[in-house]
Amino acid sequence: MTEHEPHHVSSSTGHVLTELQLYGWRPFQDEPDPRPLPDGNDVAGAITEIFDVLSGTLAETRLEPDLDDLLWSMVNLFHRSVLRIERQLNDNEQGQRRIASQQDGTEVKASELERLTAEGQTLIERRDAFELMRDLAAEHYEHQTGSAWRPRAGSRVNHRHLTSALIDSRDFLAARQKAKSEVMLPSGPKIAFSGGLDFNDHHLVWNVLDKVRAKYPDMVLMHGKSPKGAEFIAAKWAENRKVTQIGFAPDWTRHGRSAPFKRNDVMLDVLPIGVIVFPGTGIQDNFADKARKLGIKIHDFRKRGGA
C-alpha cells in the first residue's frame, strides 16, 4: 500500500472472498451435487492475473488503444452471466407463483414447490457469486484505466435478498411442514430406536425400553419400522405398553440404497432427547455417529451382542 492511499477497512477483494465462503452452493435435485463454489482465493487470483496479463502484454504496444475495451469486456462477461441467471430466476419465480396457487394438499404439488424453491435459492447464490466476481473485476478495471466500469445494458446492482415468491414459498412450506409435524410428532419426550434385522433378544429390548419408560412415562418411541429384528420387537413393546410410536420407513423408491441413511437423518432432525442403538449393520453405526455429532445422548448396546 502506498503512503497516499487511504486505509481500507475491508477491500472489495476481501468482501468477495468472505461472500464466497458464506454463500454455498445448494442443490435442487434429489441427490446433492457435492461440487462447491470455486475457492474464493482462486477466483480472486484468476481475475487479478487476467487483468495483469492483458495490461502487461498490450501496454506500450500498437494495441494499447484497444486495452480499455478489452478490459471492459472482461468485466462484462461476469455481468452478462448475472443477467442470464436473473432471467432464469424470473422464470423460477413465476413457476413458484403458479404452483403455489395450485396447491391442493397433494404430495405431488408440494414436492414440485419444494423443488422450485430449492432451485430458486441456488439461482440466487449463483447470481450473487457472479455479482461479486463482476465487482472484483470492475475494481481491477478502474485501477487499470482510471475510470469506473459501467454496463451498457442492465443495471449494476447487488442482490442480497430473496424474491417475494421465494419468501412466500418458504413460508408456505414451513407452515406445511409444521402442520405435518404436529400430526406425526405428538408431544412428549422423543426416544429414537435403531437395531438390526438379525437381532432378536426381545428380553433385552423390552427390559431397556421399560427402564426408559420408567424415567419418561410420556415418552414417544421413534423407530425405523423394520419388518423384523430389534425395531420390530420395539414396535411390539410400544404396542403392548400403549406407548405412542412413530415409524420412519426408508423411502427406497426415492433414495435407493441410501434410503436407510436418509431415514436416519429424518429421525435425527426431530432432535430426540436420546437414542437407543442395538447391534446391526453400518446403518446403526451411521445412526449412532450422527447422533453423537448432534450431542444427543446415546444408549449403546452394540457391543453387548444381545448378552
PDB file of N, CA, C and O in Angstrom, residues 159-220:
ATOM      1  N   HIS A 159     -27.759  -7.987  -5.257  1.00  0.00           N
ATOM      2  CA  HIS A 159     -28.953  -8.564  -4.636  1.00  0.00           C
ATOM      3  C   HIS A 159     -28.520  -9.393  -3.438  1.00  0.00           C
ATOM      4  O   HIS A 159     -27.749 -10.321  -3.578  1.00  0.00           O
ATOM      5  N   ARG A 160     -29.023  -9.045  -2.282  1.00  0.00           N
ATOM      6  CA  ARG A 160     -28.733  -9.834  -1.078  1.00  0.00           C
ATOM      7  C   ARG A 160     -30.040 -10.161  -0.383  1.00  0.00           C
ATOM      8  O   ARG A 160     -30.155 -10.098   0.834  1.00  0.00           O
ATOM      9  N   HIS A 161     -31.048 -10.454  -1.179  1.00  0.00           N
ATOM     10  CA  HIS A 161     -32.355 -10.712  -0.593  1.00  0.00           C
ATOM     11  C   HIS A 161     -33.071 -11.772  -1.410  1.00  0.00           C
ATOM     12  O   HIS A 161     -32.698 -12.064  -2.540  1.00  0.00           O
ATOM     13  N   LEU A 162     -34.088 -12.368  -0.844  1.00  0.00           N
ATOM     14  CA  LEU A 162     -34.920 -13.326  -1.550  1.00  0.00           C
ATOM     15  C   LEU A 162     -36.036 -12.596  -2.267  1.00  0.00           C
ATOM     16  O   LEU A 162     -36.521 -11.568  -1.810  1.00  0.00           O
ATOM     17  N   THR A 163     -36.467 -13.133  -3.403  1.00  0.00           N
ATOM     18  CA  THR A 163     -37.598 -12.542  -4.093  1.00  0.00           C
ATOM     19  C   THR A 163     -38.866 -12.809  -3.299  1.00  0.00           C
ATOM     20  O   THR A 163     -38.924 -13.691  -2.449  1.00  0.00           O
ATOM     21  N   SER A 164     -39.911 -12.059  -3.600  1.00  0.00           N
ATOM     22  CA  SER A 164     -41.164 -12.211  -2.859  1.00  0.00           C
ATOM     23  C   SER A 164     -41.742 -13.609  -3.022  1.00  0.00           C
ATOM     24  O   SER A 164     -42.297 -14.177  -2.089  1.00  0.00           O
ATOM     25  N   ALA A 165     -41.613 -14.175  -4.222  1.00  0.00           N
ATOM     26  CA  ALA A 165     -42.155 -15.512  -4.441  1.00  0.00           C
ATOM     27  C   ALA A 165     -41.414 -16.541  -3.601  1.00  0.00           C
ATOM     28  O   ALA A 165     -42.010 -17.471  -3.050  1.00  0.00           O
ATOM     29  N   LEU A 166     -40.083 -16.380  -3.504  1.00  0.00           N
ATOM     30  CA  LEU A 166     -39.322 -17.305  -2.676  1.00  0.00           C
ATOM     31  C   LEU A 166     -39.743 -17.221  -1.224  1.00  0.00           C
ATOM     32  O   LEU A 166     -39.897 -18.227  -0.539  1.00  0.00           O
ATOM     33  N   ILE A 167     -39.927 -15.998  -0.741  1.00  0.00           N
ATOM     34  CA  ILE A 167     -40.351 -15.812   0.648  1.00  0.00           C
ATOM     35  C   ILE A 167     -41.713 -16.455   0.868  1.00  0.00           C
ATOM     36  O   ILE A 167     -41.931 -17.173   1.846  1.00  0.00           O
ATOM     37  N   ASP A 168     -42.652 -16.196  -0.059  1.00  0.00           N
ATOM     38  CA  ASP A 168     -43.979 -16.791   0.063  1.00  0.00           C
ATOM     39  C   ASP A 168     -43.907 -18.311   0.057  1.00  0.00           C
ATOM     40  O   ASP A 168     -44.575 -18.989   0.841  1.00  0.00           O
ATOM     41  N   SER A 169     -43.100 -18.871  -0.850  1.00  0.00           N
ATOM     42  CA  SER A 169     -42.998 -20.317  -0.960  1.00  0.00           C
ATOM     43  C   SER A 169     -42.385 -20.923   0.292  1.00  0.00           C
ATOM     44  O   SER A 169     -42.835 -21.947   0.801  1.00  0.00           O
ATOM     45  N   ARG A 170     -41.342 -20.271   0.804  1.00  0.00           N
ATOM     46  CA  ARG A 170     -40.705 -20.809   2.003  1.00  0.00           C
ATOM     47  C   ARG A 170     -41.641 -20.735   3.196  1.00  0.00           C
ATOM     48  O   ARG A 170     -41.676 -21.648   4.028  1.00  0.00           O
ATOM     49  N   ASP A 171     -42.418 -19.657   3.278  1.00  0.00           N
ATOM     50  CA  ASP A 171     -43.401 -19.564   4.359  1.00  0.00           C
ATOM     51  C   ASP A 171     -44.445 -20.666   4.230  1.00  0.00           C
ATOM     52  O   ASP A 171     -44.843 -21.277   5.223  1.00  0.00           O
ATOM     53  N   PHE A 172     -44.891 -20.914   2.997  1.00  0.00           N
ATOM     54  CA  PHE A 172     -45.888 -21.957   2.774  1.00  0.00           C
ATOM     55  C   PHE A 172     -45.334 -23.319   3.181  1.00  0.00           C
ATOM     56  O   PHE A 172     -45.986 -24.101   3.877  1.00  0.00           O
ATOM     57  N   LEU A 173     -44.103 -23.613   2.736  1.00  0.00           N
ATOM     58  CA  LEU A 173     -43.510 -24.914   3.033  1.00  0.00           C
ATOM     59  C   LEU A 173     -43.254 -25.080   4.519  1.00  0.00           C
ATOM     60  O   LEU A 173     -43.420 -26.168   5.079  1.00  0.00           O
ATOM     61  N   ALA A 174     -42.842 -23.992   5.188  1.00  0.00           N
ATOM     62  CA  ALA A 174     -42.611 -24.068   6.632  1.00  0.00           C
ATOM     63  C   ALA A 174     -43.906 -24.356   7.377  1.00  0.00           C
ATOM     64  O   ALA A 174     -43.952 -25.159   8.308  1.00  0.00           O
ATOM     65  N   ALA A 175     -44.984 -23.672   6.957  1.00  0.00           N
ATOM     66  CA  ALA A 175     -46.280 -23.900   7.605  1.00  0.00           C
ATOM     67  C   ALA A 175     -46.775 -25.318   7.340  1.00  0.00           C
ATOM     68  O   ALA A 175     -47.332 -25.975   8.230  1.00  0.00           O
ATOM     69  N   ARG A 176     -46.559 -25.784   6.121  1.00  0.00           N
ATOM     70  CA  ARG A 176     -46.984 -27.141   5.783  1.00  0.00           C
ATOM     71  C   ARG A 176     -46.209 -28.180   6.597  1.00  0.00           C
ATOM     72  O   ARG A 176     -46.769 -29.146   7.111  1.00  0.00           O
ATOM     73  N   GLN A 177     -44.901 -27.970   6.707  1.00  0.00           N
ATOM     74  CA  GLN A 177     -44.083 -28.905   7.478  1.00  0.00           C
ATOM     75  C   GLN A 177     -44.466 -28.889   8.945  1.00  0.00           C
ATOM     76  O   GLN A 177     -44.486 -29.931   9.609  1.00  0.00           O
ATOM     77  N   LYS A 178     -44.793 -27.710   9.466  1.00  0.00           N
ATOM     78  CA  LYS A 178     -45.203 -27.611  10.863  1.00  0.00           C
ATOM     79  C   LYS A 178     -46.508 -28.372  11.097  1.00  0.00           C
ATOM     80  O   LYS A 178     -46.666 -29.087  12.092  1.00  0.00           O
ATOM     81  N   ALA A 179     -47.445 -28.234  10.153  1.00  0.00           N
ATOM     82  CA  ALA A 179     -48.716 -28.942  10.286  1.00  0.00           C
ATOM     83  C   ALA A 179     -48.509 -30.454  10.244  1.00  0.00           C
ATOM     84  O   ALA A 179     -49.120 -31.203  11.011  1.00  0.00           O
ATOM     85  N   LYS A 180     -47.629 -30.906   9.325  1.00  0.00           N
ATOM     86  CA  LYS A 180     -47.346 -32.333   9.244  1.00  0.00           C
ATOM     87  C   LYS A 180     -46.672 -32.832  10.515  1.00  0.00           C
ATOM     88  O   LYS A 180     -46.965 -33.918  11.006  1.00  0.00           O
ATOM     89  N   SER A 181     -45.759 -32.014  11.053  1.00  0.00           N
ATOM     90  CA  SER A 181     -45.031 -32.430  12.251  1.00  0.00           C
ATOM     91  C   SER A 181     -45.954 -32.567  13.449  1.00  0.00           C
ATOM     92  O   SER A 181     -45.804 -33.470  14.266  1.00  0.00           O
ATOM     93  N   GLU A 182     -46.920 -31.657  13.547  1.00  0.00           N
ATOM     94  CA  GLU A 182     -47.829 -31.718  14.684  1.00  0.00           C
ATOM     95  C   GLU A 182     -48.683 -32.974  14.654  1.00  0.00           C
ATOM     96  O   GLU A 182     -49.077 -33.502  15.692  1.00  0.00           O
ATOM     97  N   VAL A 183     -48.966 -33.471  13.437  1.00  0.00           N
ATOM     98  CA  VAL A 183     -49.732 -34.703  13.315  1.00  0.00           C
ATOM     99  C   VAL A 183     -48.842 -35.915  13.563  1.00  0.00           C
ATOM    100  O   VAL A 183     -49.206 -36.856  14.260  1.00  0.00           O
ATOM    101  N   MET A 184     -47.639 -35.891  12.955  1.00  0.00           N
ATOM    102  CA  MET A 184     -46.751 -37.047  13.021  1.00  0.00           C
ATOM    103  C   MET A 184     -45.978 -37.135  14.331  1.00  0.00           C
ATOM    104  O   MET A 184     -45.616 -38.222  14.770  1.00  0.00           O
ATOM    105  N   LEU A 185     -45.718 -35.990  14.954  1.00  0.00           N
ATOM    106  CA  LEU A 185     -44.874 -35.978  16.145  1.00  0.00           C
ATOM    107  C   LEU A 185     -45.647 -35.429  17.337  1.00  0.00           C
ATOM    108  O   LEU A 185     -45.596 -34.243  17.632  1.00  0.00           O
ATOM    109  N   PRO A 186     -46.396 -36.283  18.007  1.00  0.00           N
ATOM    110  CA  PRO A 186     -47.151 -35.835  19.176  1.00  0.00           C
ATOM    111  C   PRO A 186     -46.217 -35.359  20.272  1.00  0.00           C
ATOM    112  O   PRO A 186     -45.019 -35.632  20.273  1.00  0.00           O
ATOM    113  N   SER A 187     -46.769 -34.621  21.221  1.00  0.00           N
ATOM    114  CA  SER A 187     -45.961 -34.076  22.304  1.00  0.00           C
ATOM    115  C   SER A 187     -45.432 -35.197  23.188  1.00  0.00           C
ATOM    116  O   SER A 187     -46.006 -36.285  23.265  1.00  0.00           O
ATOM    117  N   GLY A 188     -44.360 -34.899  23.875  1.00  0.00           N
ATOM    118  CA  GLY A 188     -43.723 -35.888  24.747  1.00  0.00           C
ATOM    119  C   GLY A 188     -42.273 -36.054  24.363  1.00  0.00           C
ATOM    120  O   GLY A 188     -41.895 -35.826  23.217  1.00  0.00           O
ATOM    121  N   PRO A 189     -41.424 -36.468  25.307  1.00  0.00           N
ATOM    122  CA  PRO A 189     -40.004 -36.663  25.007  1.00  0.00           C
ATOM    123  C   PRO A 189     -39.804 -37.763  23.970  1.00  0.00           C
ATOM    124  O   PRO A 189     -40.352 -38.857  24.102  1.00  0.00           O
ATOM    125  N   LYS A 190     -39.036 -37.464  22.936  1.00  0.00           N
ATOM    126  CA  LYS A 190     -38.824 -38.408  21.847  1.00  0.00           C
ATOM    127  C   LYS A 190     -37.590 -39.277  22.127  1.00  0.00           C
ATOM    128  O   LYS A 190     -36.522 -38.769  22.446  1.00  0.00           O
ATOM    129  N   ILE A 191     -37.760 -40.587  21.985  1.00  0.00           N
ATOM    130  CA  ILE A 191     -36.673 -41.545  22.108  1.00  0.00           C
ATOM    131  C   ILE A 191     -36.557 -42.278  20.784  1.00  0.00           C
ATOM    132  O   ILE A 191     -37.515 -42.905  20.331  1.00  0.00           O
ATOM    133  N   ALA A 192     -35.400 -42.191  20.138  1.00  0.00           N
ATOM    134  CA  ALA A 192     -35.192 -42.840  18.842  1.00  0.00           C
ATOM    135  C   ALA A 192     -34.523 -44.191  19.048  1.00  0.00           C
ATOM    136  O   ALA A 192     -33.592 -44.321  19.843  1.00  0.00           O
ATOM    137  N   PHE A 193     -34.994 -45.203  18.312  1.00  0.00           N
ATOM    138  CA  PHE A 193     -34.519 -46.575  18.482  1.00  0.00           C
ATOM    139  C   PHE A 193     -34.049 -47.116  17.138  1.00  0.00           C
ATOM    140  O   PHE A 193     -34.721 -46.961  16.119  1.00  0.00           O
ATOM    141  N   SER A 194     -32.880 -47.779  17.137  1.00  0.00           N
ATOM    142  CA  SER A 194     -32.358 -48.380  15.915  1.00  0.00           C
ATOM    143  C   SER A 194     -31.684 -49.701  16.245  1.00  0.00           C
ATOM    144  O   SER A 194     -30.954 -49.813  17.235  1.00  0.00           O
ATOM    145  N   GLY A 195     -31.958 -50.713  15.429  1.00  0.00           N
ATOM    146  CA  GLY A 195     -31.360 -52.026  15.635  1.00  0.00           C
ATOM    147  C   GLY A 195     -31.444 -52.852  14.374  1.00  0.00           C
ATOM    148  O   GLY A 195     -32.255 -52.580  13.487  1.00  0.00           O
ATOM    149  N   GLY A 196     -30.609 -53.883  14.280  1.00  0.00           N
ATOM    150  CA  GLY A 196     -30.525 -54.685  13.075  1.00  0.00           C
ATOM    151  C   GLY A 196     -31.648 -55.682  12.901  1.00  0.00           C
ATOM    152  O   GLY A 196     -32.363 -56.040  13.861  1.00  0.00           O
ATOM    153  N   LEU A 197     -31.774 -56.187  11.683  1.00  0.00           N
ATOM    154  CA  LEU A 197     -32.821 -57.150  11.349  1.00  0.00           C
ATOM    155  C   LEU A 197     -32.568 -58.508  11.989  1.00  0.00           C
ATOM    156  O   LEU A 197     -33.506 -59.293  12.179  1.00  0.00           O
ATOM    157  N   ASP A 198     -31.314 -58.806  12.332  1.00  0.00           N
ATOM    158  CA  ASP A 198     -30.970 -60.118  12.863  1.00  0.00           C
ATOM    159  C   ASP A 198     -30.893 -60.155  14.383  1.00  0.00           C
ATOM    160  O   ASP A 198     -30.573 -61.204  14.967  1.00  0.00           O
ATOM    161  N   PHE A 199     -31.157 -59.047  15.029  1.00  0.00           N
ATOM    162  CA  PHE A 199     -31.103 -59.010  16.486  1.00  0.00           C
ATOM    163  C   PHE A 199     -32.480 -59.373  17.046  1.00  0.00           C
ATOM    164  O   PHE A 199     -33.469 -58.696  16.788  1.00  0.00           O
ATOM    165  N   ASN A 200     -32.531 -60.470  17.837  1.00  0.00           N
ATOM    166  CA  ASN A 200     -33.826 -60.988  18.290  1.00  0.00           C
ATOM    167  C   ASN A 200     -33.933 -61.199  19.795  1.00  0.00           C
ATOM    168  O   ASN A 200     -34.809 -61.952  20.253  1.00  0.00           O
ATOM    169  N   ASP A 201     -33.066 -60.556  20.568  1.00  0.00           N
ATOM    170  CA  ASP A 201     -33.148 -60.699  22.032  1.00  0.00           C
ATOM    171  C   ASP A 201     -34.261 -59.785  22.547  1.00  0.00           C
ATOM    172  O   ASP A 201     -34.021 -58.667  22.982  1.00  0.00           O
ATOM    173  N   HIS A 202     -35.497 -60.306  22.511  1.00  0.00           N
ATOM    174  CA  HIS A 202     -36.626 -59.458  22.908  1.00  0.00           C
ATOM    175  C   HIS A 202     -36.619 -59.150  24.401  1.00  0.00           C
ATOM    176  O   HIS A 202     -37.144 -58.128  24.833  1.00  0.00           O
ATOM    177  N   HIS A 203     -36.015 -60.029  25.209  1.00  0.00           N
ATOM    178  CA  HIS A 203     -35.942 -59.771  26.655  1.00  0.00           C
ATOM    179  C   HIS A 203     -35.118 -58.510  26.925  1.00  0.00           C
ATOM    180  O   HIS A 203     -35.517 -57.659  27.735  1.00  0.00           O
ATOM    181  N   LEU A 204     -33.979 -58.387  26.248  1.00  0.00           N
ATOM    182  CA  LEU A 204     -33.121 -57.224  26.456  1.00  0.00           C
ATOM    183  C   LEU A 204     -33.797 -55.952  25.942  1.00  0.00           C
ATOM    184  O   LEU A 204     -33.787 -54.923  26.622  1.00  0.00           O
ATOM    185  N   VAL A 205     -34.403 -56.025  24.767  1.00  0.00           N
ATOM    186  CA  VAL A 205     -35.068 -54.852  24.202  1.00  0.00           C
ATOM    187  C   VAL A 205     -36.183 -54.374  25.119  1.00  0.00           C
ATOM    188  O   VAL A 205     -36.282 -53.177  25.441  1.00  0.00           O
ATOM    189  N   TRP A 206     -37.022 -55.296  25.569  1.00  0.00           N
ATOM    190  CA  TRP A 206     -38.134 -54.910  26.439  1.00  0.00           C
ATOM    191  C   TRP A 206     -37.626 -54.370  27.773  1.00  0.00           C
ATOM    192  O   TRP A 206     -38.168 -53.400  28.306  1.00  0.00           O
ATOM    193  N   ASN A 207     -36.589 -54.969  28.306  1.00  0.00           N
ATOM    194  CA  ASN A 207     -36.041 -54.519  29.592  1.00  0.00           C
ATOM    195  C   ASN A 207     -35.491 -53.099  29.486  1.00  0.00           C
ATOM    196  O   ASN A 207     -35.745 -52.244  30.353  1.00  0.00           O
ATOM    197  N   VAL A 208     -34.757 -52.826  28.411  1.00  0.00           N
ATOM    198  CA  VAL A 208     -34.186 -51.489  28.218  1.00  0.00           C
ATOM    199  C   VAL A 208     -35.299 -50.455  28.051  1.00  0.00           C
ATOM    200  O   VAL A 208     -35.279 -49.383  28.668  1.00  0.00           O
ATOM    201  N   LEU A 209     -36.291 -50.772  27.213  1.00  0.00           N
ATOM    202  CA  LEU A 209     -37.369 -49.820  26.965  1.00  0.00           C
ATOM    203  C   LEU A 209     -38.229 -49.600  28.208  1.00  0.00           C
ATOM    204  O   LEU A 209     -38.725 -48.481  28.440  1.00  0.00           O
ATOM    205  N   ASP A 210     -38.409 -50.627  29.022  1.00  0.00           N
ATOM    206  CA  ASP A 210     -39.163 -50.460  30.271  1.00  0.00           C
ATOM    207  C   ASP A 210     -38.452 -49.476  31.204  1.00  0.00           C
ATOM    208  O   ASP A 210     -39.096 -48.655  31.869  1.00  0.00           O
ATOM    209  N   LYS A 211     -37.120 -49.557  31.247  1.00  0.00           N
ATOM    210  CA  LYS A 211     -36.360 -48.644  32.107  1.00  0.00           C
ATOM    211  C   LYS A 211     -36.463 -47.199  31.597  1.00  0.00           C
ATOM    212  O   LYS A 211     -36.572 -46.264  32.397  1.00  0.00           O
ATOM    213  N   VAL A 212     -36.429 -47.039  30.282  1.00  0.00           N
ATOM    214  CA  VAL A 212     -36.551 -45.694  29.719  1.00  0.00           C
ATOM    215  C   VAL A 212     -37.945 -45.139  30.002  1.00  0.00           C
ATOM    216  O   VAL A 212     -38.110 -43.971  30.375  1.00  0.00           O
ATOM    217  N   ARG A 213     -38.952 -45.998  29.852  1.00  0.00           N
ATOM    218  CA  ARG A 213     -40.330 -45.557  30.090  1.00  0.00           C
ATOM    219  C   ARG A 213     -40.553 -45.197  31.557  1.00  0.00           C
ATOM    220  O   ARG A 213     -41.338 -44.281  31.871  1.00  0.00           O
ATOM    221  N   ALA A 214     -39.868 -45.867  32.452  1.00  0.00           N
ATOM    222  CA  ALA A 214     -39.997 -45.543  33.876  1.00  0.00           C
ATOM    223  C   ALA A 214     -39.490 -44.135  34.159  1.00  0.00           C
ATOM    224  O   ALA A 214     -40.006 -43.441  35.036  1.00  0.00           O
ATOM    225  N   LYS A 215     -38.489 -43.718  33.392  1.00  0.00           N
ATOM    226  CA  LYS A 215     -37.936 -42.374  33.564  1.00  0.00           C
ATOM    227  C   LYS A 215     -38.747 -41.340  32.814  1.00  0.00           C
ATOM    228  O   LYS A 215     -38.871 -40.190  33.260  1.00  0.00           O
ATOM    229  N   TYR A 216     -39.317 -41.741  31.653  1.00  0.00           N
ATOM    230  CA  TYR A 216     -40.105 -40.824  30.829  1.00  0.00           C
ATOM    231  C   TYR A 216     -41.459 -41.468  30.530  1.00  0.00           C
ATOM    232  O   TYR A 216     -41.655 -42.056  29.454  1.00  0.00           O
ATOM    233  N   PRO A 217     -42.409 -41.379  31.448  1.00  0.00           N
ATOM    234  CA  PRO A 217     -43.704 -42.052  31.280  1.00  0.00           C
ATOM    235  C   PRO A 217     -44.467 -41.618  30.033  1.00  0.00           C
ATOM    236  O   PRO A 217     -45.241 -42.401  29.474  1.00  0.00           O
ATOM    237  N   ASP A 218     -44.257 -40.377  29.596  1.00  0.00           N
ATOM    238  CA  ASP A 218     -44.975 -39.877  28.420  1.00  0.00           C
ATOM    239  C   ASP A 218     -44.104 -39.901  27.163  1.00  0.00           C
ATOM    240  O   ASP A 218     -44.320 -39.142  26.225  1.00  0.00           O
ATOM    241  N   MET A 219     -43.144 -40.803  27.141  1.00  0.00           N
ATOM    242  CA  MET A 219     -42.210 -40.877  26.020  1.00  0.00           C
ATOM    243  C   MET A 219     -42.918 -41.225  24.709  1.00  0.00           C
ATOM    244  O   MET A 219     -43.998 -41.833  24.688  1.00  0.00           O
ATOM    245  N   VAL A 220     -42.294 -40.800  23.603  1.00  0.00           N
ATOM    246  CA  VAL A 220     -42.729 -41.171  22.262  1.00  0.00           C
ATOM    247  C   VAL A 220     -41.583 -41.952  21.628  1.00  0.00           C
ATOM    248  O   VAL A 220     -40.454 -41.458  21.557  1.00  0.00           O
TER     249      VAL A 220
END
